[in-house]
Amino acid sequence: ITKILKISNFHKYNKVFDNFYYICKINFFNFEKVFLYMTFLEIGIKSEILKAIAELGFLKPMPIQKTVIPIILNKDTDIIALAQTGTGKTAAFGLPVLQKLELEENHIQALILSPTRELCIQIADDLMNYSKYIDNLNIVPVYGGASMETQIRALRRGTHIVVATPGRLNDLLNRRVLSLKKIKYLVLDEADEMLNMGFAESIESIINELPESRCTMLFSATMPREISAIAQKYMNKPVEITIGTKNSGAENIKHVCYTVQAKDKYDTLIRIADYYPNIYGIVFCRTKKETQEIANKLIYDGYNAEALHGDLSQPQRDAVMNKFRNKNINLLIATDVAARGIDVDDLTHVINFTMPEDPDTYNHRSGRTGRAGKAGISIIITNLKEKNIIKLIEKKIGRDFIRESVPNGREICEKQLFHLIEKIEHIEVDHSEIEPYLPIIYKKLGWLDKEDLIKRLVSVEFNSFLDYYKDAPDLNVSEHSDVRRKSSRNHNDNAFTELYINLGRIDGIYPSGLIEFLNRSNKGMKFKLGKIEIAKSFSVFGIESDLADQMIHNMHGMKLEGRRIVVKLNDSKSNKPTKEKDKKKYKPRNKKGLI
């Protein structure tokens, strides 16, 4: 109480006490948390904003916030802040800018530029959350891939803050839809990314529309020459703030390097995914083609993965990102361009399937994990020819990679076994739902003793890993090794039986969608698939021969949107997709397809 009295000048600002009570209330009088919030009061955040960020779970300012916020609040000075993504930059510039707005002036006072649509939306959402209790404040995001007319209408209604991508903002300026002549605050977020994406000319064009009296804040993970040039040309004696070491990675990221033969990279990726059962990460590839190929392979092999690259339409991209943010997929396979602006705090891993083009690119990739103070792992899968690039990256980040061995079959099986045991140990049992089935369960399993029951229960899930990694080869390569190894993931076509299903391209079917449908329709059934061929009105796929009858029994005759599904042995030569049929044009049944 003494501390808050000192901060708030009680005789002038008794509103702070209302806010103090509110913070106590939402934290159930957890005074340890309450006094952490006091640090936000100390750096000058007003009560309306403090109340909102308390609800968001902000405990205490992160280093960049503690440094930047008081500078912006106390004086309109230009700032260059260097910090990795995920260090709290949005709140660092967002909270003081919100606090300094003149709400009675109904014109654009702050402009925030970001490199991508996703980051633009995320910043706008964050600012709206921070300003929940500030009345009559308007924030408008403008970005490509959305209706320009809708954005124009929002701007014409009046706004205090515009969050924009450079391309769309320039389009709007050319149409004379908005004026930037009264801007007080300009924020360039992820400035190095904007330059990497070729926005230098657009940014300069926008800055030339702004008044010279503005306050400019530049936030960047790295400080390349182009950033220095912008600062020298457009900023007035900026205060430079560096959180961590300039151009280095976040301290809480573990950097790991696996060295293998180039042909074994995919098998190494699979082993990494199996070794970390709770993996939630981004796998970076260099090209769109490679990205899609790796995603298709992972889906084919039963992993929850999707591709993100420039050939996807905006609705497809949004759908993939929604699935990823909701953790419906564990691995996002992406190009550098497509991944720019992705804002996900809980990533456990970043995996460099192909080597980044330069050390700065690695810095940006690795910065996707280890965010908001959490630990993360950044992995490079490399070969002997890429040793020199590894050394350049190590020099850039100021740390050596940890050279680890690719996990062997025994290590992976051990990890998976303990993961399974932990799941069994902590699973919540719905007693009311399972109670009616217990007599049958006891009757069927009552003859087993405890040890035998545990062994069988574990084996249900675990046998597939034991079978797969039995006699799995060592994938590791020493710096002097040139041993050629046999790939561990080969499919024996003789072990598969072809099945026919009456779903094809006209239903919006594609290989990953078919695999997802088969998994959904055969819950609890573990299986491997062989070759998949999609025709116009049907598909043919391989299934392990000893499971073919079971899959037919599970799926034949089921209804999908009122339609009867046919699944049967593919014993007719007519049921083979042909090149001639594949060339024919078709119209999907509906935009989404059945799958």
XYZ file of C-alpha atoms in Angstrom:
595
model
C 0.000 0.000 0.000
C 2.871 2.374 0.857
C 4.424 1.600 -2.513
C 1.235 2.357 -4.429
C 0.694 5.575 -2.451
C 4.153 6.718 -3.467
C 3.569 5.829 -7.119
C 0.136 7.316 -7.496
C 0.344 10.613 -5.529
C -2.807 9.527 -3.717
C -4.202 13.014 -3.154
C -4.330 13.490 -6.950
C -4.948 10.051 -8.411
C -7.209 7.989 -6.215
C -8.353 6.158 -9.385
C -5.272 3.992 -8.995
C -6.747 2.556 -5.801
C -9.829 1.408 -7.688
C -7.516 -0.317 -10.097
C -5.444 -1.781 -7.258
C -8.615 -3.299 -5.802
C -9.579 -4.670 -9.230
C -6.182 -6.348 -9.698
C -6.454 -7.885 -6.236
C -9.948 -9.107 -7.052
C -9.069 -10.870 -10.308
C -6.056 -12.474 -8.628
C -8.063 -13.585 -5.589
C -5.858 -11.427 -3.391
C -2.700 -13.201 -4.523
C -0.431 -10.408 -3.313
C 2.667 -11.946 -4.893
C 1.070 -11.329 -8.304
C -0.367 -7.983 -7.269
C 3.026 -6.531 -6.396
C 4.442 -7.735 -9.704
C 1.783 -5.571 -11.392
C 3.066 -2.596 -9.425
C 6.110 -2.454 -11.721
C 3.780 -1.459 -14.587
C 2.537 1.391 -12.389
C 6.099 2.388 -11.627
C 6.945 2.817 -15.301
C 3.879 5.023 -15.755
C 1.099 2.889 -17.247
C -2.303 4.413 -16.463
C -5.109 2.554 -14.732
C -7.387 1.868 -17.729
C -4.573 0.084 -19.586
C -3.291 -1.602 -16.437
C -6.737 -3.071 -15.820
C -6.822 -4.538 -19.358
C -3.326 -6.048 -19.277
C -4.028 -7.491 -15.826
C -6.865 -9.471 -17.408
C -4.458 -10.616 -20.141
C -2.153 -12.065 -17.491
C 0.701 -9.567 -17.743
C 2.688 -10.029 -14.532
C 5.653 -7.715 -14.938
C 7.310 -5.825 -17.797
C 9.670 -7.792 -19.997
C 13.154 -6.222 -20.394
C 12.325 -4.371 -23.624
C 9.078 -3.031 -22.108
C 10.776 -1.880 -18.933
C 13.361 0.006 -21.002
C 11.289 1.418 -23.887
C 7.982 2.380 -22.238
C 9.350 5.065 -19.857
C 11.370 6.658 -22.693
C 8.302 6.980 -24.942
C 6.060 8.173 -22.105
C 8.461 10.831 -20.871
C 9.616 12.303 -24.173
C 8.770 12.130 -27.885
C 12.164 10.874 -28.998
C 13.125 8.572 -31.867
C 14.020 5.018 -30.828
C 15.813 2.085 -32.426
C 15.082 -1.071 -30.439
C 16.887 -4.289 -31.329
C 15.331 -7.462 -29.922
C 14.292 -10.896 -31.103
C 10.678 -11.714 -31.964
C 8.658 -12.824 -28.969
C 10.339 -10.464 -26.508
C 7.269 -8.266 -25.977
C 7.861 -5.558 -28.584
C 4.162 -4.966 -29.348
C 3.426 -3.955 -25.752
C 6.686 -1.973 -25.611
C 5.474 0.478 -28.265
C 1.734 -0.203 -28.010
C 1.110 0.659 -24.361
C 2.775 4.105 -24.365
C 1.360 5.052 -27.785
C -2.153 4.187 -26.592
C -1.595 6.252 -23.474
C -0.373 9.334 -25.362
C -3.203 9.554 -27.910
C -5.444 12.622 -27.885
C -8.816 10.888 -28.186
C -10.748 14.094 -28.812
C -8.744 14.549 -32.045
C -10.545 12.323 -34.549
C -7.722 11.738 -37.025
C -4.875 9.262 -37.516
C -2.245 9.933 -34.850
C -0.225 6.685 -34.953
C 0.868 4.530 -37.892
C 2.305 1.053 -37.328
C 3.877 -0.713 -40.316
C 4.391 -4.491 -40.285
C 5.697 -6.852 -42.984
C 2.801 -9.312 -43.245
C -0.955 -9.622 -43.074
C -0.771 -12.023 -40.102
C 1.436 -9.743 -38.020
C -0.688 -6.722 -38.952
C -3.829 -8.451 -37.670
C -2.033 -9.670 -34.551
C -0.756 -6.186 -33.638
C -4.219 -4.662 -34.151
C -5.797 -7.384 -31.990
C -3.205 -6.836 -29.241
C -3.776 -3.069 -29.238
C -7.537 -3.578 -29.042
C -7.047 -5.880 -26.054
C -4.726 -3.387 -24.315
C -7.251 -0.559 -24.854
C -10.355 -2.500 -23.791
C -11.226 0.068 -21.108
C -10.367 3.184 -23.138
C -13.570 4.671 -24.525
C -13.932 6.118 -28.039
C -10.621 4.749 -29.311
C -10.571 3.399 -32.887
C -7.943 1.114 -34.451
C -8.075 0.010 -38.108
C -5.841 -2.697 -39.649
C -5.261 -2.449 -43.421
C -3.602 -5.265 -45.362
C -3.707 -7.093 -48.670
C -5.826 -10.168 -49.303
C -8.939 -8.540 -47.799
C -11.644 -6.235 -49.141
C -10.211 -2.781 -49.778
C -13.708 -1.259 -49.783
C -14.366 -2.533 -46.251
C -11.078 -1.027 -45.077
C -11.857 2.282 -46.808
C -15.226 2.497 -45.043
C -13.548 1.853 -41.672
C -10.962 4.583 -42.328
C -13.601 7.112 -43.374
C -15.477 6.576 -40.098
C -12.400 7.915 -38.349
C -9.538 6.222 -36.536
C -6.697 7.078 -34.157
C -4.326 4.209 -35.076
C -3.706 2.520 -38.413
C -1.826 -0.790 -38.468
C -0.796 -1.534 -42.046
C 1.292 -3.533 -44.452
C 3.321 -1.216 -46.749
C 1.808 -2.458 -50.010
C -1.833 -1.962 -49.079
C -1.147 1.379 -47.373
C 0.531 2.708 -50.528
C -2.492 1.591 -52.564
C -4.761 3.551 -50.221
C -2.497 6.610 -50.352
C -2.525 6.524 -54.143
C -6.329 6.532 -54.014
C -6.163 9.483 -51.582
C -8.352 7.591 -49.127
C -6.431 8.769 -46.062
C -4.028 11.475 -44.961
C -0.903 10.927 -42.867
C -0.138 14.635 -42.431
C -1.056 14.679 -38.724
C 0.766 11.498 -37.678
C 2.517 11.872 -34.325
C 3.959 8.376 -33.990
C 5.423 6.069 -36.638
C 6.350 2.495 -35.670
C 8.304 0.239 -38.029
C 7.883 -3.267 -36.602
C 10.062 -6.132 -37.865
C 11.889 -3.536 -39.957
C 14.544 -5.962 -41.207
C 11.829 -8.353 -42.406
C 10.103 -5.546 -44.327
C 13.355 -4.755 -46.105
C 14.028 -8.448 -46.811
C 10.603 -8.640 -48.446
C 11.425 -5.753 -50.775
C 9.394 -3.008 -49.089
C 12.225 -0.462 -48.909
C 10.790 1.723 -51.692
C 7.237 1.495 -50.278
C 8.449 2.462 -46.795
C 10.320 5.488 -48.108
C 7.252 6.547 -50.094
C 5.108 6.332 -46.942
C 7.622 8.172 -44.744
C 7.704 11.035 -47.248
C 3.956 11.531 -46.582
C 4.538 12.040 -42.831
C 5.251 15.278 -40.959
C 8.878 15.824 -39.941
C 7.792 16.498 -36.354
C 6.687 12.875 -35.849
C 8.275 10.475 -33.373
C 9.726 7.407 -35.136
C 10.204 4.035 -33.435
C 12.051 1.288 -35.293
C 11.936 -2.284 -33.961
C 14.106 -4.967 -35.522
C 15.694 -8.314 -34.692
C 18.899 -7.455 -36.565
C 20.712 -4.303 -37.649
C 21.764 -4.724 -41.299
C 23.182 -1.811 -43.307
C 19.769 -1.031 -44.826
C 18.292 -0.387 -41.363
C 21.192 1.902 -40.498
C 20.585 3.808 -43.748
C 16.890 4.350 -42.913
C 17.785 5.480 -39.401
C 20.380 7.940 -40.703
C 18.043 9.363 -43.335
C 14.697 9.523 -41.520
C 15.380 9.574 -37.773
C 16.477 12.394 -35.488
C 19.203 11.403 -33.009
C 17.543 8.085 -32.149
C 18.094 6.386 -28.809
C 19.408 2.891 -29.537
C 18.290 0.078 -27.232
C 19.560 -3.480 -27.522
C 17.993 -6.338 -25.584
C 20.522 -9.167 -25.532
C 23.487 -8.997 -27.913
C 23.078 -7.122 -31.188
C 22.199 -9.491 -34.073
C 22.279 -12.503 -31.718
C 19.575 -15.045 -30.988
C 17.465 -15.319 -27.866
C 19.321 -16.704 -24.868
C 16.688 -19.316 -24.056
C 17.001 -21.108 -27.424
C 19.047 -24.300 -27.616
C 20.814 -24.554 -31.002
C 21.294 -28.153 -32.193
C 22.990 -29.535 -35.299
C 22.522 -33.029 -36.771
C 24.964 -34.058 -39.523
C 23.697 -36.726 -41.928
C 23.874 -37.763 -45.570
C 21.710 -35.505 -47.756
C 19.523 -38.473 -48.738
C 18.816 -39.209 -45.035
C 17.428 -35.768 -44.174
C 13.785 -36.836 -44.320
C 14.378 -39.902 -42.141
C 16.189 -37.643 -39.676
C 13.205 -35.290 -39.604
C 10.921 -38.224 -38.801
C 13.178 -39.359 -35.981
C 13.192 -35.865 -34.483
C 9.378 -35.781 -34.627
C 9.170 -39.214 -32.966
C 11.800 -38.374 -30.331
C 9.804 -35.319 -29.200
C 6.211 -36.647 -28.822
C 4.852 -33.201 -27.892
C 6.600 -31.384 -30.734
C 4.862 -28.235 -32.003
C 7.028 -26.482 -34.533
C 7.878 -25.067 -37.940
C 10.004 -26.967 -40.467
C 11.717 -24.557 -42.875
C 12.390 -25.466 -46.503
C 13.897 -23.286 -49.220
C 11.429 -23.769 -52.087
C 7.662 -24.031 -52.469
C 8.025 -27.371 -54.245
C 10.160 -28.893 -51.500
C 7.806 -27.541 -48.825
C 4.797 -29.264 -50.387
C 6.716 -32.497 -51.012
C 7.909 -32.772 -47.397
C 4.424 -31.965 -46.066
C 2.873 -34.627 -48.336
C 5.405 -37.227 -47.169
C 4.749 -36.452 -43.517
C 0.971 -36.652 -43.999
C 1.421 -39.925 -45.899
C 3.480 -41.306 -43.004
C 0.801 -40.403 -40.462
C 2.043 -37.105 -39.016
C -0.163 -34.067 -38.405
C 1.457 -31.674 -40.863
C 0.512 -29.032 -43.441
C 2.399 -26.920 -45.976
C 2.509 -23.108 -46.034
C 3.922 -21.466 -49.151
C 3.278 -18.803 -51.757
C 1.168 -20.987 -54.062
C -1.634 -21.167 -51.496
C -4.558 -18.775 -51.855
C -5.329 -16.476 -48.930
C -8.298 -18.621 -47.757
C -6.091 -21.743 -47.915
C -3.346 -19.960 -45.988
C -5.834 -18.790 -43.345
C -7.212 -22.314 -42.978
C -3.722 -23.782 -42.477
C -2.761 -21.110 -39.938
C -6.011 -21.583 -37.993
C -5.335 -25.318 -37.763
C -1.771 -24.632 -36.654
C -2.712 -22.032 -34.022
C -5.391 -24.384 -32.665
C -2.748 -27.154 -32.530
C -4.731 -29.403 -34.864
C -1.431 -29.836 -36.683
C 1.925 -30.302 -34.962
C 4.271 -29.461 -37.810
C 3.985 -26.523 -40.199
C 6.232 -26.970 -43.243
C 6.991 -23.481 -44.561
C 9.158 -21.312 -46.750
C 10.813 -18.244 -45.225
C 8.560 -15.852 -47.139
C 5.349 -17.657 -46.135
C 6.385 -17.830 -42.454
C 7.074 -14.110 -42.107
C 4.763 -12.539 -39.592
C 3.642 -15.823 -38.006
C 2.964 -14.972 -34.387
C 2.732 -18.138 -32.267
C 4.186 -18.071 -28.759
C 4.261 -21.741 -27.804
C 6.472 -23.284 -30.499
C 8.752 -25.949 -29.046
C 10.940 -26.404 -32.136
C 12.167 -24.736 -35.285
C 13.719 -27.229 -37.713
C 15.897 -26.096 -40.617
C 15.321 -28.914 -43.116
C 17.311 -26.950 -45.674
C 20.089 -24.571 -44.786
C 19.089 -20.888 -44.600
C 20.531 -18.644 -47.276
C 22.406 -16.473 -44.761
C 22.961 -16.172 -40.982
C 20.317 -13.435 -40.624
C 17.713 -15.790 -42.089
C 18.689 -18.405 -39.499
C 18.304 -15.768 -36.791
C 14.754 -15.030 -37.930
C 13.878 -18.707 -38.217
C 15.185 -19.605 -34.770
C 13.455 -16.554 -33.280
C 10.083 -18.223 -33.905
C 10.685 -20.425 -30.867
C 11.816 -19.527 -27.353
C 9.370 -16.623 -27.246
C 7.930 -14.748 -24.264
C 10.672 -16.120 -22.029
C 9.916 -19.780 -22.838
C 12.574 -22.338 -23.801
C 12.857 -23.497 -27.400
C 15.006 -25.697 -29.630
C 16.323 -24.647 -33.039
C 17.616 -27.563 -35.116
C 19.650 -27.655 -38.308
C 19.753 -30.875 -40.346
C 22.969 -30.505 -42.313
C 25.468 -32.448 -44.388
C 29.258 -32.320 -44.618
C 29.265 -29.840 -47.522
C 27.550 -27.203 -45.366
C 30.141 -27.002 -42.567
C 31.273 -23.510 -43.537
C 27.726 -22.107 -43.370
C 27.337 -23.549 -39.872
C 30.467 -21.668 -38.794
C 29.114 -18.397 -40.217
C 25.857 -18.838 -38.307
C 27.729 -19.625 -35.095
C 29.723 -16.436 -35.512
C 26.538 -14.446 -36.091
C 24.626 -15.748 -33.073
C 27.693 -15.754 -30.840
C 27.217 -19.383 -29.835
C 28.296 -22.834 -30.986
C 25.770 -25.409 -32.088
C 25.398 -28.452 -29.888
C 26.393 -31.375 -32.111
C 23.968 -34.158 -31.251
C 23.550 -37.671 -32.626
C 20.358 -38.484 -34.496
C 18.267 -40.540 -32.039
C 18.440 -44.279 -32.646
C 15.503 -46.665 -32.543
C 16.012 -47.650 -28.901
C 16.123 -44.004 -27.730
C 12.972 -43.116 -29.674
C 11.051 -46.148 -28.422
C 12.081 -45.296 -24.861
C 10.844 -41.698 -25.257
C 7.554 -42.840 -26.788
C 7.031 -45.469 -24.094
C 7.439 -42.981 -21.243
C 5.198 -40.518 -23.086
C 2.504 -43.194 -23.348
C 2.860 -44.102 -19.656
C 2.536 -40.445 -18.711
C -0.637 -40.132 -20.805
C -2.150 -43.185 -19.128
C -1.135 -41.933 -15.693
C -2.703 -38.492 -16.117
C -5.741 -39.243 -18.277
C -9.045 -38.060 -16.813
C -11.567 -40.876 -16.461
C -15.222 -40.025 -17.037
C -16.640 -42.531 -14.538
C -20.287 -41.915 -15.414
C -19.685 -42.583 -19.127
C -17.518 -45.685 -18.740
C -19.486 -47.291 -15.874
C -22.045 -49.136 -18.078
C -19.242 -50.839 -20.020
C -17.203 -51.985 -17.037
C -18.960 -55.369 -16.520
C -18.140 -56.387 -20.100
C -14.574 -55.064 -19.754
C -14.042 -56.951 -16.484
C -15.479 -60.110 -18.011
C -13.183 -59.916 -21.046
C -10.028 -58.886 -19.197
C -10.614 -60.230 -15.708
C -8.528 -63.366 -16.334
C -5.379 -61.223 -16.878
C -3.153 -60.403 -13.926
C -2.009 -56.808 -13.392
C 1.422 -57.203 -14.995
C 0.057 -58.912 -18.098
C -2.695 -56.303 -18.457
C -0.171 -53.442 -18.269
C 2.050 -55.099 -20.885
C -0.855 -55.575 -23.276
C -2.198 -52.048 -22.719
C 1.176 -50.486 -23.488
C 1.753 -52.767 -26.474
C -1.479 -51.642 -28.171
C 0.106 -48.231 -28.848
C 3.767 -49.124 -28.644
C 4.153 -52.114 -30.978
C 4.121 -49.970 -34.133
C 7.183 -48.053 -32.927
C 8.978 -51.255 -31.960
C 8.273 -52.763 -35.387
C 9.253 -49.642 -37.298
C 12.524 -48.992 -35.494
C 13.608 -52.627 -35.309
C 17.048 -52.784 -36.963
C 16.837 -49.076 -37.889
C 20.210 -47.900 -39.265
C 22.469 -45.270 -37.711
C 21.968 -42.035 -39.684
C 24.818 -40.050 -38.138
C 27.844 -38.970 -40.166
C 31.146 -37.944 -38.635
C 33.181 -35.197 -40.288
C 35.414 -37.820 -41.927
C 32.689 -40.291 -42.794
C 31.364 -41.050 -46.263
C 29.410 -44.194 -45.521
C 26.309 -44.722 -47.639
C 23.330 -46.077 -45.743
C 20.066 -47.673 -46.658
C 16.993 -45.489 -46.026
C 14.855 -46.734 -43.145
C 11.463 -45.895 -44.591
C 10.701 -48.142 -47.556
C 7.267 -49.522 -48.303
C 6.932 -53.129 -49.452
C 4.239 -53.005 -52.113
C 3.514 -56.750 -51.681
C 2.369 -56.086 -48.102
C -0.464 -53.803 -49.308
C -3.905 -54.478 -50.768
C -5.575 -51.950 -53.060
C -8.974 -50.609 -52.007
C -11.469 -48.597 -54.055
C -13.480 -45.690 -52.585
C -16.134 -43.701 -54.469
C -14.660 -40.299 -53.654
C -12.548 -38.392 -56.171
C -11.517 -34.995 -57.442
C -15.107 -33.856 -58.035
C -15.600 -34.203 -54.274
C -12.627 -31.949 -53.555
C -10.484 -34.979 -52.644
C -6.679 -34.704 -52.506
C -4.166 -37.173 -50.932
C -3.817 -35.426 -47.567
C -7.611 -34.998 -47.344
C -8.175 -38.687 -48.108
C -5.661 -39.708 -45.431
C -7.380 -37.428 -42.920
C -10.777 -38.938 -43.841
C -9.476 -42.508 -43.468
C -8.001 -41.711 -40.053
C -11.239 -40.054 -38.942
C -13.370 -42.973 -40.155
C -11.190 -45.650 -38.541
C -10.616 -44.276 -35.048
C -8.456 -46.504 -32.861
C -7.139 -48.399 -35.884
C -3.416 -48.043 -36.583
C -2.492 -48.602 -40.219
C -0.003 -47.741 -42.937
C -1.033 -46.685 -46.413
C 0.533 -47.606 -49.732
C 0.221 -45.803 -53.029
C -2.679 -43.330 -53.407
C -4.204 -42.456 -56.791
C -6.974 -39.887 -57.151
C -9.279 -40.054 -60.190
C -12.224 -37.877 -61.192
C -14.977 -39.793 -59.352
C -13.103 -42.356 -57.258
C -9.761 -43.077 -55.591
C -7.572 -46.134 -55.125
C -5.255 -46.573 -52.159
C -3.076 -49.287 -50.661
C -3.723 -50.559 -47.127
C -1.792 -53.172 -45.147
C -3.189 -56.476 -46.392
C -4.131 -57.853 -42.985
C -6.201 -54.702 -42.269
C -8.048 -54.441 -45.604
C -11.139 -56.391 -44.494
C -11.361 -54.385 -41.267
C -11.276 -51.062 -43.138
C -13.949 -52.223 -45.591
C -16.116 -53.301 -42.621
C -15.597 -49.909 -40.905
C -16.339 -47.712 -43.910
C -18.486 -49.468 -46.509
C -22.046 -48.138 -46.360
C -21.298 -45.204 -44.079
C -23.000 -41.894 -44.910
C -21.163 -38.682 -45.748
C -23.419 -35.638 -46.202
C -26.282 -37.967 -47.146
C -24.189 -39.944 -49.613
C -23.436 -43.677 -49.267
C -19.731 -44.447 -49.242
C -18.529 -47.510 -51.166
C -15.269 -49.136 -50.093
C -14.247 -52.464 -51.654
C -11.322 -54.466 -52.944
C -9.990 -52.932 -56.153
C -10.197 -56.104 -58.252
C -11.239 -54.416 -61.515
C -8.843 -52.974 -64.083
C -11.428 -50.315 -64.862
C -10.887 -48.896 -61.413
C -7.438 -47.529 -62.209
C -6.973 -43.789 -62.682
C -5.641 -43.083 -66.154
C -3.634 -40.181 -67.508
C -6.420 -39.455 -69.993
C -8.987 -39.177 -67.199
C -6.656 -37.044 -65.079
C -6.441 -34.441 -67.823
C -10.192 -33.858 -67.936
C -11.491 -30.720 -66.310
C -13.946 -31.036 -63.446
C -16.105 -28.911 -61.212
C -16.049 -29.591 -57.459
C -19.361 -30.602 -55.842
C -18.992 -27.662 -53.490
C -16.256 -25.199 -52.652
C -15.128 -27.008 -49.539
C -15.435 -30.522 -50.904
C -16.728 -33.427 -48.877
C -13.452 -33.917 -47.030
